[in-house]
Amino acid sequence: MKDKRKILTIISLILFVILLFIMNRTFDSYEIRILNLCGIYVVLGLSLNLINGFTGLFSLGHAGFMAIGAYTSAIFTMSPELKQMNYYLKPIIPIFKNIQLPFLPSLLIAGLMAGLIGFLIAAPVLRLKDDYLAIATLGFSEIIRVVFTNTQSLTNGALGLKGLPKYTNVWWSWGMAIGTVIFMVLLIKGSYGRALMAIREDEIAAEAMGIDLFRHKIISFTIGSFLAGVGGALLAHLLGTIDPLMFRFLLTFNILLIVVLGGIGSITGTVISAVVVTVLMEFLRVLDGTMDLGFIRISGIPGMRMVVFSALLMFVILFYQRGIMGTKEFTWDWILNRKKKYTQIKG
Amino acid sequence: MSLLRTNNLTKKFGGLTAVSKFAMDIKEMEIVGLIGPNGAGKTTVFNMLTGVYKPTKGSIFFDGRDITGIKSHEVTKLGIARTFQNIRLFKELSVLDNVLVANHLRLKSNILFSVLRTPNYIRQEKHMYEKSMELLKEVGLDDVKDEMASSLPYGKQRRLEIARALATDPKILLLDEPAAGMNPQESFELMEFIHDIRDKFDLTIFMIEHHMQVVMGVCEKIYVLDHGVTIAEGTPKEIQNDEKVIEAYLGVD
Ligand SMILES: Nc1ncnc2c1ncn2[C@@H]1O[C@H](COP(=O)(O)OP(=O)(O)O)[C@@H](O)[C@H]1O
Ligand SMILES: [Mg+2]
């Protein structure tokens, strides 16, 4: 039975890769961009869900870690000439001037950098709980943004960085997404995952069971920050342009939306909702523009899609408080057992 | 041999002295009771023993070591496990996961090896599973292992909490009013069960009970608290006939 599931997983993974291959061939550049965004939001959603959903830490600092990842990767991938062009007001710090690395090591350094900063702020910040933790992490994220706006010789300040190599393609974004899903499943289904969920359920009981709360919270927060950094870097090399304003709270809010809609504490839910939200956000873009319904012309209201989206979120929160999936996960048993029941009825 | 000993243990909450100069000595394999009316300070004693509260004064010795003021999770690692007066299960986790997670403290793999599922990790995970299933069988919950902990009826939740505590491999088990909410018949069965697990797991047991009668049959020694003060200690017989104890209980039960 167990082997059967393993085979099913491998087969569906192969099918999915083939599907990606086909989409990569047939989609136009706009559609491919959305496909890439979906993959990146899977990574980002899962990383936030690890911290908020599985460990129960109410963190709102994601945009900050994404910014760290995006800028780190940008600095390591830009060619010396590109750096000279970008940093025209104030040259970049000499040590970074001539460094140029391929995408994979840059992506890794981006993640490590975000993870390191996450680790460093975890110690003071994770002593706080609930709303206090949320405020502190939100504050951290805003501080990162302000710092990046003012460190001209490192980040080029408010001018941002342009012309970044657009390395992020379907294989990078979805490769990372699949990798993150596999990592999360192995983590959550293992002993450490159970420990994190126990902390979420009841800190006092978890500690009484011998779980070192602080250590496990730091582990979760650091991994989440690492993945947020990777996601930020992927985004930077998809868009080709970054500036501090991109990493406002709104970005964290979008990811939080994905996590809440999908189900706090569900990997399956986050994957589904990352894709649905990203695609829907694009469809709703028409709301922001002028609409011609033949007999009537509605001039677009910028920001309309966020209104519609927030209304949608409120609807979900009101009627499906626990998101699409709650804390449940998809397992092959859903299909296998249904089939068994069916054959039983027939037989 | 003395396993758990306290000295002059005192806890103050602001102006209130919840526990005052509590001194006890529990020997290996003993079943000891801590009784007293509501608000006497019994749970506060447990919270000090398990590192949830830092004692205001006094010290705690476990297995020959001074453990005063060490963290809760470290206390558990040394071999003191507990249950809670108002059940604290991991509600959204399955019955089995509740017990499995209590094995985590003995895991000898770091997070990387756990995610990579190294042979060593898989062996430990298998061992955890077998041990947990055995414990669930012991408390009669193996047939509901996949249900959510919160969906169990009250009595079963109590038993699950005991199984979970046992999974940490304790030397001593602290039970905070395990019979709360049970009728006399159920309480009696529970006491028998506690006696059995003591023998089976070579445990020492220290248990809080609100009703004196429940623990009389099972405990070898009893401490009685009233308003934080130890008003009596001794065998159940001695306690039953102690005037101070009778007086303290008269107004309550
Ligand atoms: N965390 C706390 N803060 C303030 N007072 C407390 C705290 N915990 C317990 N107390 C007080 O200490 C006294 C003893 O409580 P407790 O140990 O729970 O009694 P028991 O378990 O014997 O019923 C009570 O008066 C209670 O209100
Ligand atoms: Mg109590």
Short mmCIF file of N, CA and C in Angstrom, two decimals, chain A residues 218-302:
data_model
loop_
_atom_site.label_atom_id
_atom_site.label_comp_id
_atom_site.label_asym_id
_atom_site.label_seq_id
_atom_site.Cartn_x
_atom_site.Cartn_y
_atom_site.Cartn_z
N ILE A 218 13.02 29.13 16.89
CA ILE A 218 14.10 29.73 16.11
C ILE A 218 14.34 28.92 14.84
N ILE A 219 14.33 27.59 14.95
CA ILE A 219 14.51 26.74 13.77
C ILE A 219 13.45 27.08 12.72
N SER A 220 12.19 27.12 13.17
CA SER A 220 11.09 27.37 12.24
C SER A 220 11.21 28.76 11.60
N PHE A 221 11.50 29.74 12.42
CA PHE A 221 11.58 31.12 11.94
C PHE A 221 12.74 31.28 10.94
N THR A 222 13.87 30.62 11.24
CA THR A 222 15.03 30.73 10.36
C THR A 222 14.78 30.06 9.02
N ILE A 223 14.18 28.87 9.05
CA ILE A 223 13.87 28.18 7.78
C ILE A 223 12.88 29.02 6.97
N GLY A 224 11.86 29.54 7.64
CA GLY A 224 10.87 30.38 6.96
C GLY A 224 11.52 31.60 6.33
N SER A 225 12.45 32.22 7.04
CA SER A 225 13.15 33.40 6.52
C SER A 225 14.01 33.02 5.32
N PHE A 226 14.68 31.88 5.44
CA PHE A 226 15.51 31.40 4.32
C PHE A 226 14.67 31.28 3.06
N LEU A 227 13.52 30.60 3.18
CA LEU A 227 12.67 30.39 2.01
C LEU A 227 12.09 31.70 1.49
N ALA A 228 11.79 32.62 2.41
CA ALA A 228 11.29 33.93 1.98
C ALA A 228 12.37 34.65 1.17
N GLY A 229 13.62 34.52 1.60
CA GLY A 229 14.74 35.13 0.87
C GLY A 229 14.86 34.55 -0.53
N VAL A 230 14.74 33.22 -0.63
CA VAL A 230 14.80 32.56 -1.94
C VAL A 230 13.65 33.06 -2.82
N GLY A 231 12.45 33.13 -2.23
CA GLY A 231 11.29 33.62 -2.98
C GLY A 231 11.50 35.04 -3.46
N GLY A 232 12.04 35.87 -2.60
CA GLY A 232 12.31 37.27 -2.97
C GLY A 232 13.29 37.35 -4.12
N ALA A 233 14.32 36.51 -4.08
CA ALA A 233 15.33 36.50 -5.15
C ALA A 233 14.71 36.05 -6.46
N LEU A 234 13.88 35.01 -6.40
CA LEU A 234 13.21 34.53 -7.62
C LEU A 234 12.36 35.64 -8.22
N LEU A 235 11.67 36.37 -7.35
CA LEU A 235 10.81 37.45 -7.81
C LEU A 235 11.64 38.55 -8.48
N ALA A 236 12.77 38.88 -7.85
CA ALA A 236 13.64 39.92 -8.39
C ALA A 236 14.09 39.58 -9.81
N HIS A 237 14.44 38.30 -10.02
CA HIS A 237 14.95 37.90 -11.33
C HIS A 237 13.83 37.53 -12.29
N LEU A 238 12.59 37.62 -11.83
CA LEU A 238 11.46 37.48 -12.75
C LEU A 238 11.09 38.87 -13.28
N LEU A 239 11.04 39.83 -12.34
CA LEU A 239 10.62 41.18 -12.72
C LEU A 239 11.76 41.96 -13.36
N GLY A 240 12.98 41.71 -12.93
CA GLY A 240 14.12 42.42 -13.49
C GLY A 240 14.36 43.78 -12.87
N THR A 241 13.43 44.23 -12.03
CA THR A 241 13.56 45.53 -11.38
C THR A 241 13.15 45.40 -9.93
N ILE A 242 13.93 45.96 -9.04
CA ILE A 242 13.48 46.00 -7.64
C ILE A 242 13.74 47.37 -7.04
N ASP A 243 12.89 47.76 -6.11
CA ASP A 243 13.15 48.96 -5.32
C ASP A 243 12.51 48.77 -3.96
N PRO A 244 12.91 49.56 -2.98
CA PRO A 244 12.43 49.32 -1.61
C PRO A 244 10.90 49.37 -1.49
N LEU A 245 10.26 50.18 -2.31
CA LEU A 245 8.80 50.33 -2.21
C LEU A 245 8.05 49.04 -2.51
N MET A 246 8.69 48.18 -3.31
CA MET A 246 8.06 46.91 -3.65
C MET A 246 7.78 46.06 -2.41
N PHE A 247 8.62 46.25 -1.38
CA PHE A 247 8.56 45.36 -0.23
C PHE A 247 7.79 45.96 0.94
N ARG A 248 6.69 46.59 0.59
CA ARG A 248 5.82 47.15 1.62
C ARG A 248 5.01 46.06 2.29
N PHE A 249 4.23 46.47 3.30
CA PHE A 249 3.42 45.50 4.04
C PHE A 249 2.43 44.78 3.14
N LEU A 250 2.01 45.48 2.06
CA LEU A 250 1.04 44.89 1.15
C LEU A 250 1.50 43.53 0.62
N LEU A 251 2.81 43.40 0.41
CA LEU A 251 3.37 42.16 -0.09
C LEU A 251 3.18 41.03 0.94
N THR A 252 3.49 41.34 2.20
CA THR A 252 3.26 40.36 3.27
C THR A 252 1.78 40.01 3.35
N PHE A 253 0.95 41.04 3.20
CA PHE A 253 -0.50 40.84 3.27
C PHE A 253 -0.97 39.86 2.20
N ASN A 254 -0.44 40.01 0.98
CA ASN A 254 -0.82 39.09 -0.10
C ASN A 254 -0.48 37.64 0.24
N ILE A 255 0.69 37.46 0.84
CA ILE A 255 1.11 36.09 1.17
C ILE A 255 0.26 35.55 2.32
N LEU A 256 -0.02 36.43 3.26
CA LEU A 256 -0.87 36.04 4.39
C LEU A 256 -2.24 35.59 3.87
N LEU A 257 -2.72 36.33 2.89
CA LEU A 257 -4.00 36.02 2.25
C LEU A 257 -3.99 34.60 1.70
N ILE A 258 -2.90 34.26 1.01
CA ILE A 258 -2.76 32.92 0.44
C ILE A 258 -2.83 31.87 1.55
N VAL A 259 -2.09 32.14 2.64
CA VAL A 259 -2.02 31.16 3.74
C VAL A 259 -3.39 30.99 4.39
N VAL A 260 -4.06 32.11 4.64
CA VAL A 260 -5.36 32.04 5.33
C VAL A 260 -6.40 31.38 4.43
N LEU A 261 -6.42 31.77 3.16
CA LEU A 261 -7.38 31.17 2.24
C LEU A 261 -7.16 29.67 2.11
N GLY A 262 -5.92 29.27 2.04
CA GLY A 262 -5.61 27.85 1.83
C GLY A 262 -5.86 27.01 3.06
N GLY A 263 -5.73 27.62 4.21
CA GLY A 263 -5.88 26.87 5.45
C GLY A 263 -4.58 26.97 6.23
N ILE A 264 -4.68 27.57 7.40
CA ILE A 264 -3.50 27.76 8.22
C ILE A 264 -3.04 26.40 8.72
N GLY A 265 -1.87 25.98 8.28
CA GLY A 265 -1.38 24.67 8.70
C GLY A 265 -1.68 23.57 7.69
N SER A 266 -1.87 23.93 6.43
CA SER A 266 -2.05 22.91 5.40
C SER A 266 -1.14 23.20 4.21
N ILE A 267 -0.29 22.24 3.87
CA ILE A 267 0.60 22.40 2.72
C ILE A 267 -0.23 22.40 1.44
N THR A 268 -1.13 21.42 1.33
CA THR A 268 -2.00 21.32 0.16
C THR A 268 -2.76 22.62 -0.06
N GLY A 269 -3.34 23.13 1.03
CA GLY A 269 -4.14 24.35 0.94
C GLY A 269 -3.33 25.52 0.41
N THR A 270 -2.10 25.67 0.91
CA THR A 270 -1.27 26.78 0.47
C THR A 270 -0.93 26.67 -1.01
N VAL A 271 -0.63 25.45 -1.47
CA VAL A 271 -0.29 25.27 -2.88
C VAL A 271 -1.48 25.66 -3.75
N ILE A 272 -2.66 25.12 -3.41
CA ILE A 272 -3.86 25.42 -4.20
C ILE A 272 -4.12 26.93 -4.19
N SER A 273 -4.09 27.50 -3.00
CA SER A 273 -4.49 28.90 -2.90
C SER A 273 -3.45 29.83 -3.51
N ALA A 274 -2.16 29.44 -3.47
CA ALA A 274 -1.14 30.27 -4.12
C ALA A 274 -1.43 30.39 -5.61
N VAL A 275 -1.79 29.28 -6.23
CA VAL A 275 -2.08 29.28 -7.65
C VAL A 275 -3.38 30.05 -7.93
N VAL A 276 -4.42 29.73 -7.17
CA VAL A 276 -5.72 30.37 -7.39
C VAL A 276 -5.62 31.89 -7.20
N VAL A 277 -5.00 32.30 -6.10
CA VAL A 277 -4.91 33.73 -5.81
C VAL A 277 -4.11 34.46 -6.89
N THR A 278 -2.98 33.87 -7.29
CA THR A 278 -2.14 34.53 -8.28
C THR A 278 -2.88 34.69 -9.62
N VAL A 279 -3.54 33.62 -10.05
CA VAL A 279 -4.26 33.68 -11.32
C VAL A 279 -5.43 34.65 -11.23
N LEU A 280 -6.15 34.57 -10.10
CA LEU A 280 -7.32 35.43 -9.92
C LEU A 280 -6.93 36.91 -9.89
N MET A 281 -5.81 37.18 -9.23
CA MET A 281 -5.31 38.55 -9.17
C MET A 281 -5.09 39.11 -10.58
N GLU A 282 -4.64 38.25 -11.48
CA GLU A 282 -4.41 38.69 -12.85
C GLU A 282 -5.74 38.89 -13.57
N PHE A 283 -6.66 37.96 -13.40
CA PHE A 283 -7.98 38.09 -14.03
C PHE A 283 -8.67 39.36 -13.56
N LEU A 284 -8.54 39.63 -12.26
CA LEU A 284 -9.24 40.78 -11.70
C LEU A 284 -8.60 42.09 -12.13
N ARG A 285 -7.44 41.99 -12.77
CA ARG A 285 -6.77 43.19 -13.24
C ARG A 285 -7.69 44.01 -14.16
N VAL A 286 -8.57 43.32 -14.88
CA VAL A 286 -9.50 44.03 -15.77
C VAL A 286 -10.35 45.04 -14.98
N LEU A 287 -10.59 44.73 -13.71
CA LEU A 287 -11.41 45.64 -12.90
C LEU A 287 -10.74 47.00 -12.74
N ASP A 288 -9.42 46.99 -12.75
CA ASP A 288 -8.68 48.24 -12.57
C ASP A 288 -8.70 49.08 -13.85
N GLY A 289 -8.86 48.40 -14.99
CA GLY A 289 -8.84 49.13 -16.25
C GLY A 289 -10.25 49.50 -16.70
N THR A 290 -10.35 50.09 -17.87
CA THR A 290 -11.66 50.47 -18.40
C THR A 290 -12.35 49.23 -18.97
N MET A 291 -13.63 49.10 -18.64
CA MET A 291 -14.37 47.94 -19.12
C MET A 291 -15.41 48.38 -20.13
N ASP A 292 -15.44 47.69 -21.24
CA ASP A 292 -16.44 48.00 -22.26
C ASP A 292 -17.40 46.82 -22.36
N LEU A 293 -18.60 47.03 -21.80
CA LEU A 293 -19.56 45.94 -21.81
C LEU A 293 -20.52 46.07 -22.99
N GLY A 294 -20.10 46.77 -24.03
CA GLY A 294 -20.94 46.93 -25.22
C GLY A 294 -21.90 48.08 -25.07
N PHE A 295 -22.88 47.90 -24.22
CA PHE A 295 -23.89 48.96 -24.06
C PHE A 295 -23.46 50.00 -23.04
N ILE A 296 -22.53 49.63 -22.18
CA ILE A 296 -22.10 50.58 -21.15
C ILE A 296 -20.59 50.54 -20.99
N ARG A 297 -20.02 51.69 -20.75
CA ARG A 297 -18.57 51.76 -20.53
C ARG A 297 -18.29 52.15 -19.08
N ILE A 298 -17.56 51.28 -18.39
CA ILE A 298 -17.21 51.60 -17.01
C ILE A 298 -15.74 52.00 -17.00
N SER A 299 -15.48 53.22 -16.58
CA SER A 299 -14.08 53.60 -16.49
C SER A 299 -13.50 52.96 -15.23
N GLY A 300 -12.33 52.42 -15.38
CA GLY A 300 -11.72 51.64 -14.30
C GLY A 300 -11.37 52.46 -13.08
N ILE A 301 -11.44 51.82 -11.97
CA ILE A 301 -11.01 52.45 -10.72
C ILE A 301 -9.76 51.72 -10.26
N PRO A 302 -8.61 52.37 -10.23
CA PRO A 302 -7.40 51.69 -9.78
C PRO A 302 -7.57 51.20 -8.34
#
